[in-house]
Short mmCIF file of C-alpha atoms and ligand atoms in Angstrom, two decimals:
data_model
loop_
_atom_site.label_atom_id
_atom_site.label_comp_id
_atom_site.label_asym_id
_atom_site.label_seq_id
_atom_site.Cartn_x
_atom_site.Cartn_y
_atom_site.Cartn_z
CA MET A 733 0.00 0.00 0.00
CA VAL A 734 1.40 3.38 -1.02
CA ILE A 735 0.36 6.49 0.88
CA GLU A 736 0.89 9.62 -1.22
CA ARG A 737 0.84 13.03 0.43
CA ASN A 738 -0.44 16.39 -0.79
CA VAL A 739 -1.94 15.07 -3.99
CA SER A 740 -3.82 17.50 -6.26
CA LEU A 741 -7.38 16.28 -6.84
CA LYS A 742 -7.88 18.34 -10.02
CA GLY A 743 -7.79 15.24 -12.22
CA TYR A 744 -10.02 13.27 -9.85
CA ASN A 745 -13.18 15.40 -9.85
CA THR A 746 -15.17 16.21 -12.99
CA PHE A 747 -15.62 19.84 -11.87
CA GLY A 748 -11.85 20.11 -12.24
CA ILE A 749 -11.42 21.90 -8.89
CA ASP A 750 -7.80 22.07 -7.80
CA VAL A 751 -7.48 21.28 -4.10
CA PRO A 752 -4.95 18.97 -2.45
CA ALA A 753 -5.72 15.83 -0.46
CA SER A 754 -3.47 15.40 2.58
CA HIS A 755 -3.26 11.60 2.08
CA PHE A 756 -4.11 9.56 -1.00
CA ILE A 757 -4.25 5.77 -1.31
CA ARG A 758 -5.10 3.89 -4.50
CA VAL A 759 -7.33 0.92 -3.68
CA ASP A 760 -7.15 -2.00 -6.11
CA SER A 761 -8.00 -4.91 -3.81
CA LEU A 762 -9.99 -5.67 -0.69
CA ASP A 763 -6.71 -6.28 1.15
CA THR A 764 -5.42 -2.82 0.30
CA PHE A 765 -8.74 -1.32 1.28
CA ARG A 766 -8.73 -2.97 4.69
CA GLN A 767 -5.09 -2.11 5.25
CA ALA A 768 -5.82 1.52 4.37
CA LEU A 769 -8.74 1.63 6.80
CA ALA A 770 -6.69 0.10 9.62
CA GLU A 771 -3.54 2.23 9.14
CA PRO A 772 -3.03 4.18 12.38
CA GLY A 773 -2.23 7.86 12.64
CA LEU A 774 -3.99 9.05 9.47
CA PRO A 775 -6.95 11.44 9.17
CA PRO A 776 -10.45 9.96 8.65
CA PRO A 777 -11.14 8.03 5.45
CA PHE A 778 -12.88 9.53 2.44
CA ILE A 779 -14.01 7.33 -0.45
CA LEU A 780 -13.21 8.86 -3.82
CA SER A 781 -14.74 7.22 -6.85
CA GLY A 782 -15.33 8.90 -10.22
CA GLY A 783 -15.53 12.33 -8.56
CA SER A 784 -18.49 13.15 -10.79
CA ASN A 785 -20.89 14.23 -8.08
CA LEU A 786 -18.58 16.25 -5.94
CA LEU A 787 -17.82 19.92 -5.31
CA LEU A 788 -14.59 20.44 -3.39
CA THR A 789 -14.47 23.79 -1.64
CA ALA A 790 -11.39 23.38 0.58
CA PRO A 791 -8.23 21.28 0.89
CA LEU A 792 -9.16 17.76 1.93
CA GLU A 793 -7.63 16.71 5.24
CA ALA A 794 -8.45 13.03 4.80
CA ARG A 795 -7.09 9.62 3.92
CA VAL A 796 -8.54 9.55 0.43
CA LEU A 797 -9.28 5.99 -0.67
CA TYR A 798 -9.40 6.12 -4.44
CA MET A 799 -11.47 3.22 -5.76
CA ASP A 800 -9.44 1.76 -8.59
CA THR A 801 -10.79 -1.80 -8.73
CA ALA A 802 -11.68 -3.56 -11.97
CA GLY A 803 -13.63 -6.69 -12.82
CA LYS A 804 -16.94 -7.98 -14.01
CA GLU A 805 -18.23 -11.54 -14.08
CA VAL A 806 -21.33 -13.35 -15.27
CA LEU A 807 -22.83 -15.10 -12.24
CA ASP A 808 -25.71 -16.73 -13.99
CA GLN A 809 -27.60 -16.66 -17.27
CA ASP A 810 -30.36 -18.28 -19.25
CA ALA A 811 -32.09 -17.44 -22.54
CA HIS A 812 -33.89 -14.45 -21.03
CA SER A 813 -31.60 -12.83 -18.52
CA VAL A 814 -28.06 -12.53 -17.25
CA THR A 815 -26.80 -11.68 -13.77
CA LEU A 816 -23.55 -9.76 -13.56
CA ARG A 817 -21.31 -8.80 -10.66
CA VAL A 818 -19.31 -5.65 -11.30
CA LEU A 819 -16.62 -4.17 -9.07
CA ALA A 820 -17.08 -0.61 -7.86
CA GLY A 821 -14.11 0.89 -9.70
CA GLU A 822 -15.40 0.04 -13.20
CA ASN A 823 -16.25 3.12 -15.25
CA TRP A 824 -20.04 3.28 -15.57
CA HIS A 825 -20.33 4.27 -19.23
CA ASN A 826 -17.76 1.69 -20.32
CA LEU A 827 -19.80 -0.91 -18.46
CA VAL A 828 -22.98 0.22 -20.23
CA MET A 829 -21.28 -0.04 -23.65
CA TRP A 830 -19.80 -3.45 -22.79
CA THR A 831 -23.22 -4.84 -21.79
CA LEU A 832 -24.70 -3.60 -25.08
CA GLN A 833 -21.90 -5.26 -27.04
CA GLN A 834 -22.79 -8.52 -25.32
CA GLY A 835 -26.41 -7.99 -26.37
CA TYR A 836 -27.66 -7.34 -22.83
CA GLY A 837 -30.49 -4.87 -22.28
CA GLY A 838 -31.33 -2.72 -19.28
CA LEU A 839 -28.62 -0.07 -19.01
CA GLU A 840 -29.12 1.67 -22.38
CA ASN A 841 -31.04 4.67 -20.98
CA LEU A 842 -28.20 5.24 -18.52
CA ALA A 843 -25.48 5.64 -21.17
CA LEU A 844 -22.90 8.43 -20.85
CA ILE A 845 -23.49 9.13 -17.16
CA PRO A 846 -20.08 10.04 -15.74
CA GLY A 847 -18.66 8.25 -12.72
CA LYS A 848 -17.95 4.74 -11.59
CA THR A 849 -20.17 1.75 -10.94
CA GLY A 850 -19.79 1.75 -7.16
CA THR A 851 -21.24 5.20 -6.68
CA ALA A 852 -24.14 4.69 -9.08
CA PRO A 853 -26.43 3.18 -6.41
CA ILE A 854 -25.63 5.82 -3.78
CA GLN A 855 -27.68 8.44 -5.58
CA ASN A 856 -29.68 5.89 -7.60
CA ILE A 857 -28.48 7.35 -10.90
CA GLY A 858 -31.27 7.91 -13.36
CA ALA A 859 -31.95 9.31 -16.80
CA TYR A 860 -34.52 9.06 -19.58
CA GLY A 861 -37.03 7.04 -17.59
CA ALA A 862 -34.63 4.51 -16.04
CA GLU A 863 -32.82 4.24 -12.73
CA ILE A 864 -30.19 1.80 -11.52
CA ARG A 865 -32.68 0.46 -8.98
CA ASP A 866 -34.63 -1.09 -11.89
CA VAL A 867 -31.84 -3.60 -12.56
CA LEU A 868 -29.92 -3.85 -9.29
CA VAL A 869 -30.39 -7.19 -7.51
CA GLU A 870 -28.10 -6.49 -4.58
CA LEU A 871 -24.80 -4.91 -3.73
CA GLU A 872 -21.87 -5.69 -1.51
CA ALA A 873 -20.58 -2.96 0.75
CA VAL A 874 -17.70 -2.87 3.21
CA ASP A 875 -18.14 -1.49 6.70
CA MET A 876 -15.79 1.46 7.10
CA GLN A 877 -15.34 0.75 10.81
CA THR A 878 -14.68 -2.99 10.76
CA GLY A 879 -13.73 -3.74 7.14
CA GLU A 880 -16.41 -6.46 7.11
CA PRO A 881 -18.51 -7.00 3.99
CA ARG A 882 -22.31 -6.81 4.06
CA VAL A 883 -24.84 -7.57 1.35
CA PHE A 884 -27.72 -5.14 0.78
CA SER A 885 -30.71 -6.37 -1.19
CA ASN A 886 -32.43 -3.93 -3.54
CA ALA A 887 -35.09 -3.26 -0.89
CA ALA A 888 -32.46 -2.72 1.82
CA CYS A 889 -30.88 0.04 -0.29
CA ARG A 890 -34.14 2.06 0.13
CA PHE A 891 -33.88 3.68 -3.24
CA GLY A 892 -35.73 6.91 -4.02
CA TYR A 893 -35.35 9.69 -6.56
CA ARG A 894 -31.58 10.41 -6.52
CA ASP A 895 -31.52 8.81 -3.09
CA SER A 896 -30.65 5.67 -1.12
CA ILE A 897 -29.89 4.61 2.44
CA PHE A 898 -26.22 5.39 1.71
CA LYS A 899 -27.05 9.09 1.43
CA GLY A 900 -29.21 9.06 4.55
CA GLU A 901 -29.07 6.83 7.59
CA LEU A 902 -25.88 5.03 6.53
CA LYS A 903 -24.02 8.00 5.05
CA GLY A 904 -20.28 7.47 5.38
CA ARG A 905 -20.69 4.07 7.04
CA TYR A 906 -20.13 1.80 4.04
CA ALA A 907 -18.02 1.72 0.91
CA ILE A 908 -19.75 0.00 -1.97
CA TRP A 909 -17.54 -2.78 -3.23
CA SER A 910 -19.54 -4.44 -6.00
CA VAL A 911 -22.99 -4.39 -7.55
CA THR A 912 -25.03 -7.27 -8.91
CA LEU A 913 -27.23 -6.39 -11.88
CA ARG A 914 -29.86 -8.43 -13.71
CA LEU A 915 -30.10 -7.57 -17.40
CA THR A 916 -32.13 -8.99 -20.26
CA ARG A 917 -30.86 -11.23 -23.06
CA SER A 918 -34.22 -11.33 -24.83
CA GLY A 919 -37.58 -9.61 -24.44
CA HIS A 920 -35.82 -6.31 -23.76
CA LYS A 921 -37.85 -3.57 -22.13
CA ILE A 922 -37.41 -0.66 -24.52
CA ARG A 923 -38.07 2.75 -22.98
CA THR A 924 -38.39 5.56 -25.52
CA GLY A 925 -41.10 7.61 -23.84
CA TYR A 926 -38.90 10.15 -22.11
CA GLY A 927 -37.54 13.31 -23.68
CA ASP A 928 -36.74 13.18 -27.36
CA ILE A 929 -35.70 9.51 -27.64
CA ALA A 930 -38.68 8.50 -29.79
CA GLY A 931 -38.20 11.56 -32.02
CA TRP A 932 -34.49 10.86 -32.48
CA LEU A 933 -35.15 7.22 -33.44
CA GLU A 934 -37.83 8.26 -35.91
CA ARG A 935 -35.53 10.77 -37.57
CA GLU A 936 -32.93 8.01 -37.91
CA GLY A 937 -35.56 5.76 -39.50
CA ILE A 938 -35.32 3.13 -36.76
CA GLU A 939 -38.72 1.50 -36.37
CA GLU A 940 -37.96 -1.38 -34.04
CA PRO A 941 -35.21 -0.12 -31.78
CA GLY A 942 -33.09 -2.46 -29.70
CA PRO A 943 -31.15 -1.49 -26.56
CA ALA A 944 -28.13 -0.33 -28.56
CA ASP A 945 -30.32 2.03 -30.65
CA VAL A 946 -31.80 3.55 -27.51
CA ALA A 947 -28.28 4.06 -26.16
CA ARG A 948 -27.30 5.86 -29.39
CA ALA A 949 -30.30 8.15 -28.98
CA VAL A 950 -29.51 8.85 -25.32
CA ILE A 951 -25.86 9.56 -26.15
CA ALA A 952 -26.83 11.96 -28.94
CA ILE A 953 -29.35 13.80 -26.76
CA ARG A 954 -27.02 14.03 -23.76
CA LYS A 955 -24.18 15.31 -25.97
CA SER A 956 -26.44 18.04 -27.35
CA LYS A 957 -27.42 19.30 -23.87
CA LEU A 958 -24.80 18.31 -21.34
CA PRO A 959 -21.18 19.45 -21.39
CA ASP A 960 -18.45 16.80 -21.56
CA PRO A 961 -16.48 17.03 -18.29
CA ALA A 962 -13.28 16.38 -20.26
CA GLU A 963 -13.86 19.69 -22.06
CA LEU A 964 -15.73 21.77 -19.48
CA GLY A 965 -15.68 20.98 -15.77
CA ASN A 966 -19.11 20.08 -14.38
CA SER A 967 -20.97 17.61 -12.22
CA GLY A 968 -24.08 16.97 -14.29
CA SER A 969 -27.25 18.30 -12.69
CA PHE A 970 -26.13 20.46 -9.80
CA PHE A 971 -29.59 20.57 -8.21
CA LYS A 972 -32.29 17.98 -7.71
CA ASN A 973 -35.68 18.59 -9.23
CA PRO A 974 -37.83 19.81 -6.33
CA VAL A 975 -41.14 18.24 -5.39
CA ILE A 976 -43.88 20.65 -4.33
CA GLY A 977 -47.50 20.42 -3.16
CA LYS A 978 -50.26 20.16 -5.74
CA GLY A 979 -51.85 23.43 -4.57
CA GLN A 980 -48.65 25.39 -4.98
CA PHE A 981 -48.09 23.84 -8.38
CA GLU A 982 -51.57 24.69 -9.64
CA ASN A 983 -51.15 28.21 -8.37
CA LEU A 984 -47.84 28.59 -10.21
CA ARG A 985 -49.22 26.93 -13.35
CA GLY A 986 -51.91 29.60 -13.39
CA ARG A 987 -49.23 32.25 -13.59
CA TYR A 988 -46.71 30.32 -15.72
CA PRO A 989 -48.65 28.05 -18.09
CA ASP A 990 -45.53 26.52 -19.67
CA MET A 991 -43.97 25.44 -16.37
CA PRO A 992 -43.36 21.66 -16.61
CA GLY A 993 -44.64 19.46 -13.78
CA TYR A 994 -44.61 15.71 -13.27
CA PRO A 995 -47.25 14.34 -10.84
CA GLN A 996 -45.85 11.94 -8.23
CA GLU A 997 -47.55 8.88 -6.76
CA ASN A 998 -48.23 10.70 -3.48
CA GLY A 999 -50.07 13.55 -5.22
CA GLU A 1000 -47.17 16.01 -5.10
CA VAL A 1001 -45.62 17.41 -8.26
CA LYS A 1002 -41.99 17.31 -9.34
CA VAL A 1003 -40.98 20.48 -11.13
CA SER A 1004 -37.92 21.11 -13.31
CA ALA A 1005 -35.22 23.01 -11.50
CA GLY A 1006 -33.69 23.60 -14.96
CA TRP A 1007 -36.84 25.37 -16.09
CA LEU A 1008 -37.04 27.48 -12.91
CA ILE A 1009 -33.42 28.62 -13.24
CA ASP A 1010 -33.73 29.17 -16.97
CA SER A 1011 -36.87 31.27 -16.52
CA LEU A 1012 -34.89 33.68 -14.37
CA GLY A 1013 -32.39 34.27 -17.15
CA TYR A 1014 -29.50 32.33 -15.66
CA LYS A 1015 -28.77 30.04 -18.58
CA GLY A 1016 -25.32 30.96 -19.85
CA HIS A 1017 -24.75 33.30 -16.86
CA ARG A 1018 -21.10 33.56 -15.85
CA GLN A 1019 -19.39 34.89 -12.75
CA ASP A 1020 -15.61 34.75 -13.27
CA ASP A 1021 -14.85 31.11 -14.09
CA ALA A 1022 -18.04 29.70 -12.55
CA GLY A 1023 -21.13 29.60 -14.72
CA VAL A 1024 -24.45 28.10 -15.70
CA HIS A 1025 -24.26 25.93 -18.80
CA LYS A 1026 -25.59 27.51 -21.98
CA ASN A 1027 -27.78 24.54 -22.98
CA GLN A 1028 -29.01 23.24 -19.62
CA ALA A 1029 -29.60 25.56 -16.67
CA LEU A 1030 -29.39 22.70 -14.16
CA VAL A 1031 -25.68 22.25 -14.84
CA LEU A 1032 -23.07 24.51 -13.27
CA VAL A 1033 -19.70 24.63 -15.01
CA ASN A 1034 -16.09 25.53 -14.32
CA TYR A 1035 -14.62 27.49 -17.24
CA GLY A 1036 -11.11 26.79 -16.03
CA ASP A 1037 -9.89 28.09 -12.73
CA ALA A 1038 -13.06 28.43 -10.66
CA THR A 1039 -12.65 27.54 -7.02
CA GLY A 1040 -15.20 25.41 -5.21
CA GLU A 1041 -16.22 28.48 -3.20
CA GLU A 1042 -16.97 30.41 -6.40
CA VAL A 1043 -19.19 27.62 -7.74
CA LEU A 1044 -20.90 27.39 -4.36
CA ALA A 1045 -21.48 31.16 -4.24
CA LEU A 1046 -23.14 30.97 -7.66
CA ALA A 1047 -25.27 28.01 -6.52
CA ARG A 1048 -26.43 29.96 -3.45
CA LYS A 1049 -27.29 32.99 -5.56
CA ILE A 1050 -29.43 30.78 -7.82
CA GLN A 1051 -31.13 29.09 -4.85
CA GLN A 1052 -32.05 32.48 -3.44
CA ALA A 1053 -33.34 33.79 -6.77
CA VAL A 1054 -35.54 30.70 -7.23
CA TRP A 1055 -36.86 31.06 -3.68
CA LYS A 1056 -37.64 34.72 -4.18
CA ALA A 1057 -39.43 34.20 -7.48
CA TYR A 1058 -41.30 30.94 -6.77
CA GLU A 1059 -40.98 30.13 -3.06
CA ILE A 1060 -39.43 26.82 -4.03
CA ARG A 1061 -36.32 25.50 -2.35
CA ILE A 1062 -33.93 23.77 -4.71
CA GLU A 1063 -31.36 21.50 -3.08
CA PRO A 1064 -27.98 20.46 -4.50
CA GLU A 1065 -27.74 16.96 -5.87
CA VAL A 1066 -23.97 17.23 -5.73
CA ASN A 1067 -22.01 16.46 -2.54
CA ILE A 1068 -20.42 19.64 -1.27
CA LEU A 1069 -17.25 19.16 0.75
N1 EPU B 2492 -35.69 22.91 -18.99
C1 EPU B 2492 -35.66 24.24 -19.32
N2 EPU B 2492 -34.44 24.88 -19.29
C2 EPU B 2492 -33.31 24.25 -18.96
C3 EPU B 2492 -33.35 22.88 -18.62
C4 EPU B 2492 -34.56 22.23 -18.64
O1 EPU B 2492 -36.67 24.85 -19.61
O2 EPU B 2492 -32.26 24.90 -18.96
C5 EPU B 2492 -36.99 22.20 -19.07
C6 EPU B 2492 -37.01 21.29 -20.28
O3 EPU B 2492 -37.47 21.96 -21.41
C7 EPU B 2492 -37.95 20.20 -19.87
C8 EPU B 2492 -37.72 20.09 -18.39
O4 EPU B 2492 -37.10 21.31 -17.97
O5 EPU B 2492 -39.30 20.58 -20.08
C9 EPU B 2492 -36.87 18.89 -18.01
O6 EPU B 2492 -35.60 18.99 -18.65
P1 EPU B 2492 -34.71 17.69 -19.02
O7 EPU B 2492 -35.55 16.66 -19.69
O8 EPU B 2492 -33.49 18.18 -19.70
O9 EPU B 2492 -34.37 17.04 -17.65
P2 EPU B 2492 -33.88 17.67 -16.29
O10 EPU B 2492 -35.01 17.60 -15.32
O11 EPU B 2492 -33.28 18.98 -16.54
C10 EPU B 2492 -33.16 15.29 -15.42
C11 EPU B 2492 -32.02 14.72 -14.66
C12 EPU B 2492 -30.82 14.50 -15.57
C13 EPU B 2492 -31.24 13.53 -16.66
C14 EPU B 2492 -32.44 14.12 -17.41
C15 EPU B 2492 -33.00 13.15 -18.43
C16 EPU B 2492 -32.21 15.48 -12.37
C17 EPU B 2492 -31.71 16.42 -11.32
N3 EPU B 2492 -31.65 15.61 -13.56
O12 EPU B 2492 -32.76 16.59 -15.87
O13 EPU B 2492 -29.80 13.88 -14.80
O14 EPU B 2492 -30.18 13.27 -17.57
O15 EPU B 2492 -33.51 14.42 -16.48
O16 EPU B 2492 -33.58 12.08 -17.76
O17 EPU B 2492 -33.08 14.66 -12.07
C18 EPU B 2492 -27.86 14.30 -13.47
O18 EPU B 2492 -28.51 13.86 -12.52
O19 EPU B 2492 -26.67 14.69 -13.36
C19 EPU B 2492 -28.53 14.41 -14.77
C20 EPU B 2492 -27.93 14.97 -15.83
#
C-alpha cells in the first residue's frame, strides 16, 4: 500500500477543482482497502470514486481511498436474462457499452453518465425514464469501521429519486464494493417515452429499436445538452428537481402556463429546476470562471480556474433567486465538501 501526500485532486473530480488531499491511497483490492482503513495515525477516510458528483471547496484533510478496482463476471444466465457482478471501480459508461456489445439490455437509458459503478447506487443514478434500482439485484458494501462486507438487497438500499440509504441513515458508514445487476438477453424492455428519444429514433428511420439504438439516442441527446467534463468541468445536474405540493403547483401553473410538472404517486408534483433557473435568465450566466451551462440551466460549469467556493457562491445565488421568485427551495444533488 502506497500512501501519497499532498496530492492534487484536479484530475479526480469532474468539476476540475484544484485542491490537495493530505493523504491519498489507491485501492485495487480488498486487502489494500482494509489495510488503508486500519492504518493508524492518518486522518479519517474519504471514499473517492469517479468524482463526478462532488464539489470540493477546501483542501481535503483526509485519507482519500481512491477506488481503482476492476472486474466484471457473469454469475448466472439463461435465454432471457443474465446476472452480472461488477466491481465498484469500473467506469459506468464503459460498463454500459460493454453490456450492449454482449447484447444485454437494461442499461441503455443510462449511457454516458459520468462516474464509476460503485457510486451509481448511492444516488440511484437515473436518466430518460430509467434508474439503476430497476436492474440492481443487490450490492456488496464494506463497513468502514470494521472492514467487514455486508450484502444489501435492492429493498435494503431504500432507493428513491436520486436517493438511497447510503445518502441518509448510513451515510459514510459503508463503501460500496460491487454491484449485482440483472439484465435482459431477450424480451428487452425498450423505454423511448422520455424526452426526445422517440423523435431521435424516428428521424434516424429506426422503427424497431433495440437497446443499442436507444443508447445511441440517449448519447446523442445528452451530448447536445450536457457538457463533456473532459472539455468543461461540471458535475451533471447540480440541483435535484424539487417536489412541491399540488396546490402550490396549480397556483404557479396559473401564472406560468408553460412550467413543466410531473405528478408523483403521493399527489405532489416534481418540477424542473432547470426550467425554474432558466426562466430567471441564468442560462449561460457567468461569474468569473463559474457559470451556468448555456444549454441546460441545471448544470453549473467551471470554465477553467473556478474555485469550489466560487461555484458554491453561484449556486447559493441561484437558490435564493428561485426562492424569491417561486418560493421553491432547490437543493444540491452534488455532494459539497
Ligand atoms: N428545462 C428548461 N431549461 C433548462 C433545462 C430544462 O426549460 O435549462 C426544461 C425542459 O425543457 C424540460 C424540463 O425542464 O421541459 C426537463 O428537462 P430535461 O428533460 O433536460 O431534464 P432535467 O429535469 O433537466 C433530469 C435529470 C438528468 C437527466 C435528465 C434526463 C435530475 C436532477 N436531472 O434533468 O440527470 O439526464 O432528467 O432524464 O433529475 C444528473 O442527474 O446529473 C442528470 C444529468
